[in-house]
Short mmCIF file of C-alpha atoms and ligand atoms in Angstrom, two decimals:
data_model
loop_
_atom_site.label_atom_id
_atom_site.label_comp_id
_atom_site.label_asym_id
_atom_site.label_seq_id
_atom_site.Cartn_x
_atom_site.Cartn_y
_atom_site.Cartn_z
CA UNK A 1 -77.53 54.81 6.57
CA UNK A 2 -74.41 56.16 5.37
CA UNK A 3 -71.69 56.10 2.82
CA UNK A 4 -70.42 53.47 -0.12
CA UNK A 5 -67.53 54.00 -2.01
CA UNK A 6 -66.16 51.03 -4.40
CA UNK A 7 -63.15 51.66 -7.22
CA UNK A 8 -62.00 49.42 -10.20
CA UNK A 9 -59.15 50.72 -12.32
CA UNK A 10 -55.30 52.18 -12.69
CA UNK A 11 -54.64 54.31 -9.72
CA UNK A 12 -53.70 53.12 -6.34
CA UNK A 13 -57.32 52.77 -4.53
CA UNK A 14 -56.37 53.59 -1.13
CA UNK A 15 -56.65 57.19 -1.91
CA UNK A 16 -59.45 57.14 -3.91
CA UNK A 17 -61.13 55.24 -1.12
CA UNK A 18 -60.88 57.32 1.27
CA UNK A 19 -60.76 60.68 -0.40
CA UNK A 20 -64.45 59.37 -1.61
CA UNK A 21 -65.32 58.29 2.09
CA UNK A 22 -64.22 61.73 3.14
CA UNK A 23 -66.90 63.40 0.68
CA UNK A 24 -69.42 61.68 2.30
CA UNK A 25 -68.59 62.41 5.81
CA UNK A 26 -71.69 65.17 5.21
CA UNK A 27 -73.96 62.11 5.95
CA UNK A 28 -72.43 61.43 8.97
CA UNK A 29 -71.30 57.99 10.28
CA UNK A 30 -69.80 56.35 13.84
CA UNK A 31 -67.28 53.95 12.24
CA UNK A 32 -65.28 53.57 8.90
CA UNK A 33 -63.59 51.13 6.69
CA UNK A 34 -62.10 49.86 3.63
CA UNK A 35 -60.82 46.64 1.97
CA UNK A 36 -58.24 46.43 -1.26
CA UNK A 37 -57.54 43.31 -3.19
CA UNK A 38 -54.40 43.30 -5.31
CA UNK A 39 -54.99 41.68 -8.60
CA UNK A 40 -52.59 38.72 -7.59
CA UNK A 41 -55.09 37.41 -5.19
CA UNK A 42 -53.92 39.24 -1.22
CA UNK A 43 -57.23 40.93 0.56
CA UNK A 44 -56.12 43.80 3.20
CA UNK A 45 -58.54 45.63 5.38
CA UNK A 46 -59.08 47.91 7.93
CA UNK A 47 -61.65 49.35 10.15
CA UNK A 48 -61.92 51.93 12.88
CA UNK A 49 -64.84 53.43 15.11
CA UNK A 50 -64.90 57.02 15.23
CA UNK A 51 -64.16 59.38 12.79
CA UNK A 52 -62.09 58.83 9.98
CA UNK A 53 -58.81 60.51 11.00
CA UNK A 54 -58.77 56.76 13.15
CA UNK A 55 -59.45 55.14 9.96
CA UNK A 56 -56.40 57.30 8.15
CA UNK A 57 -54.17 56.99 11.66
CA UNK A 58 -54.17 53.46 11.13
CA UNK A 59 -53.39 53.19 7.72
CA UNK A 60 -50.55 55.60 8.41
CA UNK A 61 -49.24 53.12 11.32
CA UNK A 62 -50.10 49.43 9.10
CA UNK A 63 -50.11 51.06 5.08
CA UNK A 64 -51.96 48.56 2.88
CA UNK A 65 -52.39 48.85 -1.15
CA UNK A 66 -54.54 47.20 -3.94
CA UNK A 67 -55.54 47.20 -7.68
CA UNK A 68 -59.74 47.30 -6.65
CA UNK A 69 -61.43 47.92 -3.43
CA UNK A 70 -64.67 49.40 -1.33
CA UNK A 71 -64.94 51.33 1.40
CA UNK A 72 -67.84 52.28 3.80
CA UNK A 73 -68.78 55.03 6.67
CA UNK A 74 -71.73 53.20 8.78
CA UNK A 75 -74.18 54.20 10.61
CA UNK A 76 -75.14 51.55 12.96
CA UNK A 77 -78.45 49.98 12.72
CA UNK A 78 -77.46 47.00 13.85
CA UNK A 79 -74.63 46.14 16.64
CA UNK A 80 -72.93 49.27 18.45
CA UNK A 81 -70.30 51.43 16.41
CA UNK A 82 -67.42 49.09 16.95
CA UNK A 83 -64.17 48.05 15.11
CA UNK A 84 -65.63 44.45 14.31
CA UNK A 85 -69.30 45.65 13.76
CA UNK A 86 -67.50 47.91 11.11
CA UNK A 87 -67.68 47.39 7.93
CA UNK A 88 -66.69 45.98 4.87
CA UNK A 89 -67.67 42.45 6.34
CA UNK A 90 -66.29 39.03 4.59
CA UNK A 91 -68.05 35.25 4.48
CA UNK A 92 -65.84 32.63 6.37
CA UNK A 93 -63.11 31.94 3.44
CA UNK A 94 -62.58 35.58 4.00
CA UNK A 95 -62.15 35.98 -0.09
CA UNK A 96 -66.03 37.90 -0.20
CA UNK A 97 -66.29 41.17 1.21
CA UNK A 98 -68.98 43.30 1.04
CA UNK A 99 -70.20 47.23 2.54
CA UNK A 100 -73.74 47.61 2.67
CA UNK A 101 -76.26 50.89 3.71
CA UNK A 102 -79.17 49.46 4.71
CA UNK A 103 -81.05 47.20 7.19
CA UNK A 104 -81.72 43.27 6.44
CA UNK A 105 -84.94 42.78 7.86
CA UNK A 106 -84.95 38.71 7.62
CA UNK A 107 -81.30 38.99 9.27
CA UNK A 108 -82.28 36.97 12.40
CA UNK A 109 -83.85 34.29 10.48
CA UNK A 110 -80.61 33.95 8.31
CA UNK A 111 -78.18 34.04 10.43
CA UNK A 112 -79.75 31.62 12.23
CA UNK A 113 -80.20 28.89 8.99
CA UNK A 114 -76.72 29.47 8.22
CA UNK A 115 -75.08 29.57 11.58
CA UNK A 116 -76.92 25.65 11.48
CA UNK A 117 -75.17 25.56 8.51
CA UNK A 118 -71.85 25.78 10.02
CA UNK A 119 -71.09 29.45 9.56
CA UNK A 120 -69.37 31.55 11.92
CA UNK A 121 -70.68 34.91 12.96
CA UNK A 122 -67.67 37.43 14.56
CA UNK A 123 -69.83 40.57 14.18
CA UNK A 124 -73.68 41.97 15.39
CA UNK A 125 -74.41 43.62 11.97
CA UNK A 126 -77.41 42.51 9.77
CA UNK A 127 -74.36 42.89 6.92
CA UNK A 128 -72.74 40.11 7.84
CA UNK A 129 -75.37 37.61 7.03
CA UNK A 130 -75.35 38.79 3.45
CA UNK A 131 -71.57 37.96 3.55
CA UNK A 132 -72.12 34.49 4.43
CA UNK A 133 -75.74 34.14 2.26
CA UNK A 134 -73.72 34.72 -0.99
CA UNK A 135 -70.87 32.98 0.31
CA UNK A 136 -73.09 30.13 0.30
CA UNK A 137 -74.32 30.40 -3.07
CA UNK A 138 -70.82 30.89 -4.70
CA UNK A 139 -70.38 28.87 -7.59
CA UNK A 140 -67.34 30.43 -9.37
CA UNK A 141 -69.39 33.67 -10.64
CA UNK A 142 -69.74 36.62 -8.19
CA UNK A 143 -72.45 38.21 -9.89
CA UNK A 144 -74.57 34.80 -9.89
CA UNK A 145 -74.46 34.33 -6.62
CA UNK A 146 -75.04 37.84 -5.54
CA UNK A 147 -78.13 37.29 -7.11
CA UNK A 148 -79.21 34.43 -6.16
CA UNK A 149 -78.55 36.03 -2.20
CA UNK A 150 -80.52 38.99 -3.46
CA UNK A 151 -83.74 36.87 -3.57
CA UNK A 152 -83.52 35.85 -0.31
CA UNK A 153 -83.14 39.28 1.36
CA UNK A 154 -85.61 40.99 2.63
CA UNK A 155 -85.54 45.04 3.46
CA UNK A 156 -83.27 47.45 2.19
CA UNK A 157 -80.50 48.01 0.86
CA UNK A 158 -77.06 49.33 -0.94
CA UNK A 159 -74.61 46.70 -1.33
CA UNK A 160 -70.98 46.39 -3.49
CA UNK A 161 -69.40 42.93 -3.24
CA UNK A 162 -66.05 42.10 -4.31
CA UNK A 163 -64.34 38.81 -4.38
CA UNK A 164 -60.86 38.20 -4.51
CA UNK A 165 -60.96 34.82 -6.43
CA UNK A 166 -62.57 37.73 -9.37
CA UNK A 167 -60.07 40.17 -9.86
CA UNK A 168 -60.98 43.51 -10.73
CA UNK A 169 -64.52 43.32 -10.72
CA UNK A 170 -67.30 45.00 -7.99
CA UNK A 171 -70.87 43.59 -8.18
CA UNK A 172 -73.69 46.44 -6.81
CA UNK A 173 -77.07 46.28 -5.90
CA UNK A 174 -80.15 48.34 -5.35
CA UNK A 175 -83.11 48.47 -3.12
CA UNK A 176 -83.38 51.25 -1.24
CA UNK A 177 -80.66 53.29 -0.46
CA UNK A 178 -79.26 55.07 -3.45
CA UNK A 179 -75.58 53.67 -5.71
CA UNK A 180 -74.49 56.18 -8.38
CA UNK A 181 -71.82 54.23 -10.69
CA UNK A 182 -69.23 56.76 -12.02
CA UNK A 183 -68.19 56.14 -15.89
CA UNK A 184 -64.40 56.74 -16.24
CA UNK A 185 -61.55 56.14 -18.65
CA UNK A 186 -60.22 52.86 -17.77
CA UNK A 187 -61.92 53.25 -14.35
CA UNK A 188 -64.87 53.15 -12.67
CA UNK A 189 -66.40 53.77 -9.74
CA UNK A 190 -69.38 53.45 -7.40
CA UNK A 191 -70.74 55.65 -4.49
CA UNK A 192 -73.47 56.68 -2.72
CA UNK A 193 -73.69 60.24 -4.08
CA UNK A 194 -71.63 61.93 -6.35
CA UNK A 195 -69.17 63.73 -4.50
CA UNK A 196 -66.64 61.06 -4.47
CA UNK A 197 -66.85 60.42 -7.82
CA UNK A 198 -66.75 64.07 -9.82
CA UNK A 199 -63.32 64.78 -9.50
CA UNK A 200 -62.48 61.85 -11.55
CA UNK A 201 -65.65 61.52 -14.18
CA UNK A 202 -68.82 63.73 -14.21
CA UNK A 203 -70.58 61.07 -16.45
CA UNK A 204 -73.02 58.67 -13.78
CA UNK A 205 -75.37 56.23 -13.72
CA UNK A 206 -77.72 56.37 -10.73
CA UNK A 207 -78.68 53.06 -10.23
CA UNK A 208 -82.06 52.33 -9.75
CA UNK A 209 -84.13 50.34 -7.43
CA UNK A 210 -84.43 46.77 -7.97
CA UNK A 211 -81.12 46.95 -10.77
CA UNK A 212 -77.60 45.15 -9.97
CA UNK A 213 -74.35 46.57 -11.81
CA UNK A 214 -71.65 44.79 -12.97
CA UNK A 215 -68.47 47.02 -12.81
CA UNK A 216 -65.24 46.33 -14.12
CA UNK A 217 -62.16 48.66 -15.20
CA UNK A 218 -63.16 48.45 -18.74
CA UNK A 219 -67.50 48.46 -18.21
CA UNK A 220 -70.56 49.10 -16.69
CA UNK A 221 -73.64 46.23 -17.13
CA UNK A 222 -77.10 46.92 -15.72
CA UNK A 223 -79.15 44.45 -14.99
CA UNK A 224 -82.70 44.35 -13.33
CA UNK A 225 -81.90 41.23 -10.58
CA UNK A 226 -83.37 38.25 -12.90
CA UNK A 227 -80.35 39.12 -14.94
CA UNK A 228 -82.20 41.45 -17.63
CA UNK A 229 -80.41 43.63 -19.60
CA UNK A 230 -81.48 47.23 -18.36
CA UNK A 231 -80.62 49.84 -21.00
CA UNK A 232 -79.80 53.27 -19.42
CA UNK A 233 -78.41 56.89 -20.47
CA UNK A 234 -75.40 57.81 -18.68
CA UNK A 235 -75.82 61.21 -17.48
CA UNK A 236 -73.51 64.29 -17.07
CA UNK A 237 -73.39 66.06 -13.89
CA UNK A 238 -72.18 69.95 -14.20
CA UNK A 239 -72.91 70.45 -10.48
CA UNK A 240 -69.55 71.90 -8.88
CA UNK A 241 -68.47 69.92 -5.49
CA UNK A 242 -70.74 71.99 -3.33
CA UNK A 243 -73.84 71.91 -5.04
CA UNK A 244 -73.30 68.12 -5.20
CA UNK A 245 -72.89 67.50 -1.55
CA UNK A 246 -76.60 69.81 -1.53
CA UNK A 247 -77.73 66.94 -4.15
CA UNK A 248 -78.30 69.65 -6.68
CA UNK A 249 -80.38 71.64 -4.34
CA UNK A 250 -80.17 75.48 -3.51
CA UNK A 251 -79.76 74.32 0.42
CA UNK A 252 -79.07 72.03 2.76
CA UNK A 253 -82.59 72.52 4.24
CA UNK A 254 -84.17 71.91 0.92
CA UNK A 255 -82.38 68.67 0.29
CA UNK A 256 -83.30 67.84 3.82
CA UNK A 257 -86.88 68.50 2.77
CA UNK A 258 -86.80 66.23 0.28
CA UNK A 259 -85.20 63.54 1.95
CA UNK A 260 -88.14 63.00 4.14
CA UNK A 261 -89.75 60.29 2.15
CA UNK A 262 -86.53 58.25 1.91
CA UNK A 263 -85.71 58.62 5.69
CA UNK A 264 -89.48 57.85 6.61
CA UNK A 265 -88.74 54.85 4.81
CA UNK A 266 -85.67 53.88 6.25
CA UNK A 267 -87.22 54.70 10.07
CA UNK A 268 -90.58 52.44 9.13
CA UNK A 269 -89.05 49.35 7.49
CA UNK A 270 -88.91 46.52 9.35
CA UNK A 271 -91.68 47.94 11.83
CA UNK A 272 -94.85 47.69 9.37
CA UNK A 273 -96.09 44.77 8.12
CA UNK A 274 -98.42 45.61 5.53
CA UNK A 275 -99.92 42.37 4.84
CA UNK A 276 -100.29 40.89 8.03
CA UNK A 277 -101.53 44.11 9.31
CA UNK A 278 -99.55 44.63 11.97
CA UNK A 279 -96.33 46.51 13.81
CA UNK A 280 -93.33 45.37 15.30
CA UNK A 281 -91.71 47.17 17.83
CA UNK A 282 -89.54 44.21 19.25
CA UNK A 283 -86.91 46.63 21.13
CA UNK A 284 -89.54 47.68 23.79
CA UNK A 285 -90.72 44.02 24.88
CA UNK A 286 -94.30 45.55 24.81
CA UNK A 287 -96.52 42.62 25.69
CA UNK A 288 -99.66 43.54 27.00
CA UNK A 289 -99.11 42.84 30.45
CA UNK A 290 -96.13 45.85 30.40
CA UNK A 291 -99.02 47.76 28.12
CA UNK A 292 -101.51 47.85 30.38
CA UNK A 293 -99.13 48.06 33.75
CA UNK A 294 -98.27 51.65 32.62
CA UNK A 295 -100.14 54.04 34.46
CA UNK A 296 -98.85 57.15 32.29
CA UNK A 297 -95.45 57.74 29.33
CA UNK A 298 -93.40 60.64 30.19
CA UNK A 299 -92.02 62.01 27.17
CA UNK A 300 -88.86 64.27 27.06
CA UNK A 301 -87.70 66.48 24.91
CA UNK A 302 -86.29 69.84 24.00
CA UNK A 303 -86.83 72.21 20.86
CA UNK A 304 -88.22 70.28 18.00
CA UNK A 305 -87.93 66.68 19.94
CA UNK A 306 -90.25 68.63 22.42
CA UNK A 307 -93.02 69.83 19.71
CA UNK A 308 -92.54 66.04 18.50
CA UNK A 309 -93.24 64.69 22.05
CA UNK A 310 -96.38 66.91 21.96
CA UNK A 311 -98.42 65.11 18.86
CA UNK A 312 -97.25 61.73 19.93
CA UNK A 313 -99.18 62.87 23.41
CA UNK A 314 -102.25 63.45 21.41
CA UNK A 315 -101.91 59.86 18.85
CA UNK A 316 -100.63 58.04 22.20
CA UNK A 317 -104.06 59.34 24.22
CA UNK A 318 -106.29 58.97 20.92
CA UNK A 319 -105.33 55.59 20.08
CA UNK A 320 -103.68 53.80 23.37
CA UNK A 321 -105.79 55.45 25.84
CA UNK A 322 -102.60 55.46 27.58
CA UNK A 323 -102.25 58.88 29.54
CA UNK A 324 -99.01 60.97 28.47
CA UNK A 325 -97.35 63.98 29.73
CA UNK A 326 -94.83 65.91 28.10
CA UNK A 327 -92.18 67.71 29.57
CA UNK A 328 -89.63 70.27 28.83
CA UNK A 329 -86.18 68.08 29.40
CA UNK A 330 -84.54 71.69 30.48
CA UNK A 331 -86.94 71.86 33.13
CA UNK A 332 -87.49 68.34 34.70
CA UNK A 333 -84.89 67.84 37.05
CA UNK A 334 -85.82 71.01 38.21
CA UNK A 335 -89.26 70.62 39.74
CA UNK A 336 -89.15 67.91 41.48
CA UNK A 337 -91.48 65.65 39.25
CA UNK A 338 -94.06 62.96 40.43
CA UNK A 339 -92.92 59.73 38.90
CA UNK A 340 -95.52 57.08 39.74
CA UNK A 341 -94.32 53.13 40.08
CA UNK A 342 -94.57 51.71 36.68
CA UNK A 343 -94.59 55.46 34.89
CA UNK A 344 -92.38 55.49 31.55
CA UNK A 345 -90.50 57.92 30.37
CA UNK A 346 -89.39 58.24 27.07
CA UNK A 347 -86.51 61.00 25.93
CA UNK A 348 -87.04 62.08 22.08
CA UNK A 349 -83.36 63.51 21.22
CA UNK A 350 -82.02 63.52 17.28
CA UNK A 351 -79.00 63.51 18.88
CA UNK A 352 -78.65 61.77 21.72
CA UNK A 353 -76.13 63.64 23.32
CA UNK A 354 -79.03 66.81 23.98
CA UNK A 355 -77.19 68.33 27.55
CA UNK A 356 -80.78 68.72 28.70
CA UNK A 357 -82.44 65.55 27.46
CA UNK A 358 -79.41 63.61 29.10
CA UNK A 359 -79.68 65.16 33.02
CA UNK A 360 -83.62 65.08 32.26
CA UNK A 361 -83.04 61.13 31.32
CA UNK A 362 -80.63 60.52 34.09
CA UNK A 363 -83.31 62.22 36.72
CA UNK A 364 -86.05 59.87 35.50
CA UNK A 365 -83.29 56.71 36.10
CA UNK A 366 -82.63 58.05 39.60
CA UNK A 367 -85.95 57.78 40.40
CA UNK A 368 -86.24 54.22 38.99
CA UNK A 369 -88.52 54.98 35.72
CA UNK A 370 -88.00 52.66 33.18
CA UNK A 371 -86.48 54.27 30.78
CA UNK A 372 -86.83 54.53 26.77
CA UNK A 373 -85.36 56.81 24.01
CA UNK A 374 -86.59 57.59 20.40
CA UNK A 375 -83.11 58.69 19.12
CA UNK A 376 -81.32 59.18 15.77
CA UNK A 377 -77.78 57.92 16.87
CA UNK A 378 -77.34 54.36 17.88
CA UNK A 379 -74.55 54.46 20.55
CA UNK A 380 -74.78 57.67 21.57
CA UNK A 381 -75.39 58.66 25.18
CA UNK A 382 -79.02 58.87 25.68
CA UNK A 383 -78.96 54.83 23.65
CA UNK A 384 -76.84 54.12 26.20
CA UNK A 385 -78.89 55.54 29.20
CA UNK A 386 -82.17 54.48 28.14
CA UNK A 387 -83.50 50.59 28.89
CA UNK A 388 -84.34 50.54 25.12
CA UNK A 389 -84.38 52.57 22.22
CA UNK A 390 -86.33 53.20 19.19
CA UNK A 391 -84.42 54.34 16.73
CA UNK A 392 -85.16 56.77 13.97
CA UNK A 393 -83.23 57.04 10.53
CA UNK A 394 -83.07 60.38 9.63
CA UNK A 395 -79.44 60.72 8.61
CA UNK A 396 -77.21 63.73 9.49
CA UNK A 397 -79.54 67.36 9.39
CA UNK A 398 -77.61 70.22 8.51
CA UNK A 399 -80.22 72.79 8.37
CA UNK A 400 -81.21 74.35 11.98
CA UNK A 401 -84.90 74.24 10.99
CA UNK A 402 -85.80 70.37 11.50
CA UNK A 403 -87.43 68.45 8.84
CA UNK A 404 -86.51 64.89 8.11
CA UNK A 405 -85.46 65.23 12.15
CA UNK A 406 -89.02 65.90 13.25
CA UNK A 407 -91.10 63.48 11.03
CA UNK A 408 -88.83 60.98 11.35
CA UNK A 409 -90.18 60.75 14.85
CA UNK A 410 -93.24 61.72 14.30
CA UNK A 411 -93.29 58.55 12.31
CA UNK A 412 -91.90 56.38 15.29
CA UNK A 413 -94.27 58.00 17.79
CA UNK A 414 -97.16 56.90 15.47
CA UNK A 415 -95.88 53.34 15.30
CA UNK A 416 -96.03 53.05 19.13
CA UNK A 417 -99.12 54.82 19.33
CA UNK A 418 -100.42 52.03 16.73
CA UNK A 419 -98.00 49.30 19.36
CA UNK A 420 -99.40 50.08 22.50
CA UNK A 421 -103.38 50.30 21.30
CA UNK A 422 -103.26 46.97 19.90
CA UNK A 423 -101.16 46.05 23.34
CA UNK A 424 -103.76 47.62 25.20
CA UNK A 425 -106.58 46.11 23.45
CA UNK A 426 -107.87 49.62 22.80
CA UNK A 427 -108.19 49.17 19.03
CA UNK A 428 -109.13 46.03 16.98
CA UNK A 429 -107.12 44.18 14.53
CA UNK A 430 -109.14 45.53 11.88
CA UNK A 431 -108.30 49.47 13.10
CA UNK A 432 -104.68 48.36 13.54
CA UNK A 433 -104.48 46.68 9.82
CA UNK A 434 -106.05 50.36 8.76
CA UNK A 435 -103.38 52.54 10.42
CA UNK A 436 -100.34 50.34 9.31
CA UNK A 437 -101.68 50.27 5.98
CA UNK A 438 -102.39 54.16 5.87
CA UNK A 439 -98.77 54.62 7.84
CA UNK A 440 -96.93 52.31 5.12
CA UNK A 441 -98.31 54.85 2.41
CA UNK A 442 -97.22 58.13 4.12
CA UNK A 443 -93.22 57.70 2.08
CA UNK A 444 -94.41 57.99 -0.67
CA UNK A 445 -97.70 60.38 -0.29
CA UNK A 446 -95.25 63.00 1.25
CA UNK A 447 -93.11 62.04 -1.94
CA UNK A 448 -96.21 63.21 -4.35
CA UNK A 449 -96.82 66.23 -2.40
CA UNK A 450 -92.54 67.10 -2.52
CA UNK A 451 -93.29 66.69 -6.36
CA UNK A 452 -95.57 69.77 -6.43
CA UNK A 453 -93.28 72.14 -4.85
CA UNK A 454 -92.45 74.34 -8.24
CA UNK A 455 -96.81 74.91 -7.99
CA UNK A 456 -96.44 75.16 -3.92
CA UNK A 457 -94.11 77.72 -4.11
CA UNK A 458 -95.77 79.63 -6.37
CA UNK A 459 -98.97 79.84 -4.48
CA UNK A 460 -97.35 80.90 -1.45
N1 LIG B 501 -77.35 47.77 8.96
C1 LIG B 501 -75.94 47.88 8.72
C2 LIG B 501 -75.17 47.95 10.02
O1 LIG B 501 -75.70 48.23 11.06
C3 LIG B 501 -75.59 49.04 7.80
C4 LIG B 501 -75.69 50.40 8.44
C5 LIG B 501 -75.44 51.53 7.43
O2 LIG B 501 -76.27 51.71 6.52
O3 LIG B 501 -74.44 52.26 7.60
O4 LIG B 501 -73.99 47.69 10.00
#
């Protein structure tokens, strides 16, 4: 889940679009994009895969200008990092455009009422639908209808919407991933952290979950999403550039730390369902005849995706009674390994472009394993090798020593130890309900337990 940038005001927002995208290339992305409205009513956009030197190349080649726009670096969840899968995304009239961070977890569901409904899909993203779902409740007031969409979506998100029939106005919304609005003179802006924004205004609002803003060249309104009036303190950031890209922290590795909750989150929504009880792992087709067919899960890995593969060996055996073997991805194709018909193997790479994990993947292939990766990069290599992929969300890690990395998949190894027990018929409904509910509370546990770190560091 990556970057959001959004500007209202006097300057030419092409820049400031993509100056702000480029400070928050540190979260790493596969694709970028941006769309400007002039205030006279003409939309231009344009998207690239890649880096954003594509982005910039093609501006360069097809220059475009406007008086308000947004502008996005994805990370795919959704749809492979492509030019149309990029965002910002519009509805059919093409005059709402949106960038969202995030993943719609009633997507399928909606974009199958309002495809019935006559609307035309042209991209794979779970974005789009939201495009079309306001679209459809459009009335003549942006912010109403962005609302009204709002109660309909389910999962998480980050969203700025702009319309082109409402000049110089950007609608935001939070529920999940975090907005900051920046407070300028005769400007304003909106981001996902705030690098972008501090070279124009150090005075921010970080919106909070559950709250919509209402941002225009001239002012900021906060609003819970019934429409409330939410009164908040602006605050003034004194961090310099650097320490802002660290979020304030001394490190990269510390930040990292305590972005664990947030990208345990991100990597469990969608895949718990608290009140039913149960888990959803739709990507692997696990029915219980494939459940019970496999003999034993080969899990790959190297460094910290290795030490990973070795706890999900002992949840896996606990809970599936499903036998599991891990193995050093340096050393596989190596020794000639015993792959037995119907044997699994599953590559665990942050990555997925690990040199190791990749030859170690291809071996398995060669030898007609089905093949499955628990990866961090939708599109990379080993996504594209394996037969199916879980996908973690950890975000870019800077720091060598793993953290979010690691318990990011430790937190998708536990959801298909939970997924191939209940498969198996190894645990009951009742044991299943128990794990999903303890799993679903491990965010914001490991949240608490972050919040004690002045008194943690002082005991150790
Ligand atoms: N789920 C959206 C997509 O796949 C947003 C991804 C993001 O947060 O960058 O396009």
């Amino acid at each position: 889940m990556c970057g959001i940038v959004g500007y209202v005001g006097h300057r030419e927002t092409v820049p400031v679009l993509l100056g702000g995208l480029q400070r928050l290339e540190y979260r790493g992305y596969d694709s970028a994009g941006i769309a400007v409205v002039k205030n006279s009513g003409s939309l231009d956009l344009a998207r690239a895969a890649g880096k954003l030197v594509n982005l910039v190349a093609q501006l360069e080649a097809s220059p475009i200008s406007g008086d308000y726009g947004i502008g996005h670096t994805r990370w795919a969840t959704h749809g492979p990092p492509t030019e149309d899968n990029a965002h910002p995304h519009r509805d059919g009239s093409g005059k709402i455009v949106l960038v969202h961070n995030g993943i719609i977890e009633n997507f399928l569901e909606l974009r199958e009422r309002l495809q019935a409904g006559g609307c035309e899909f042209v991209s794979e993203t779970d974005t789009e639908a939201i495009a079309h779902l306001i679209s459809s409740h459009y009335e003549g007031n942006l912010e109403d209808a962005v609302r009204a969409a709002l109660e309909e979506l389910e999962g998480i998100y980050a969203l700025v919407v702009i319309s082109v029939d409402e000049p110089q106005k950007m609608v935001a919304a939070r529920q999940g991933p975090p907005l900051v609005i920046g407070l300028g003179d005769g400007e304003n802006f909106v981001a996902s952290d705030v690098p972008p924004i501090l070279q124009y205004t150090r005075d921010v609002i970080f919106l909070d979950d559950g709250q919509v803003a209402l941002v225009t060249q001239e002012s900021v309104r906060i609003t819970d999403f019934a429409g409330h009036d939410v009164p908040v303190e602006p605050q003034r950031i004194l961090w310099d550039a650097v320490t802002a890209e660290k979020g304030g922290y001394r490190h990269f590795m510390l930040k990292e730390i305590h972005q664990q909750p947030e990208a345990l989150r991100d990597s469990l929504v969608g895949r718990l369902h608290r009140t039913a009880g149960s888990l959803a792992l739709p990507e692997l087709d696990l029915d219980e005849q494939l459940a019970l067919s496999i003999p034993r899960l080969i899990l790959l890995g190297c460094g910290t995706s290795w030490h990973a593969a070795l706890v999900g060996k002992y949840w896996i055996e606990q809970l599936a009674r499903l036998p599991v073997s891990v193995d050093h991805a340096s050393e596989f194709r190596y020794r000639d390994p015993i792959i037995e018909p119907g044997a699994v193997t599953c590559a665990l790479t942050q990555s997925g472009e690990t040199a190791d994990t990749l030859a170690a993947m291809r071996e398995a292939k060669d030898r007609g394993a089905r093949l499955w990766t628990i990866c961090n990069v939708i599109g990379s290599m080993a996504t594209r090798l394996a037969d199916a992929t879980l996908i973690t969300q950890a975000g870019p890690e800077i720091g060598v020593a793993s953290t979010k990395a690691f318990t990011t998949q430790l937190a998708v190894l536990a959801c298909f130890a939970i997924a191939a027990a209940r498969a198996r018929g190894a645990i009951d409904q009742g044991r299943a309900a128990a794990l999903v509910g303890a799993l679903t509370e491990v965010p914001s546990r490991m949240a608490e337990v972050l919040n004690h770190d002045e008194a943690l560091r002082d005991i150790a």
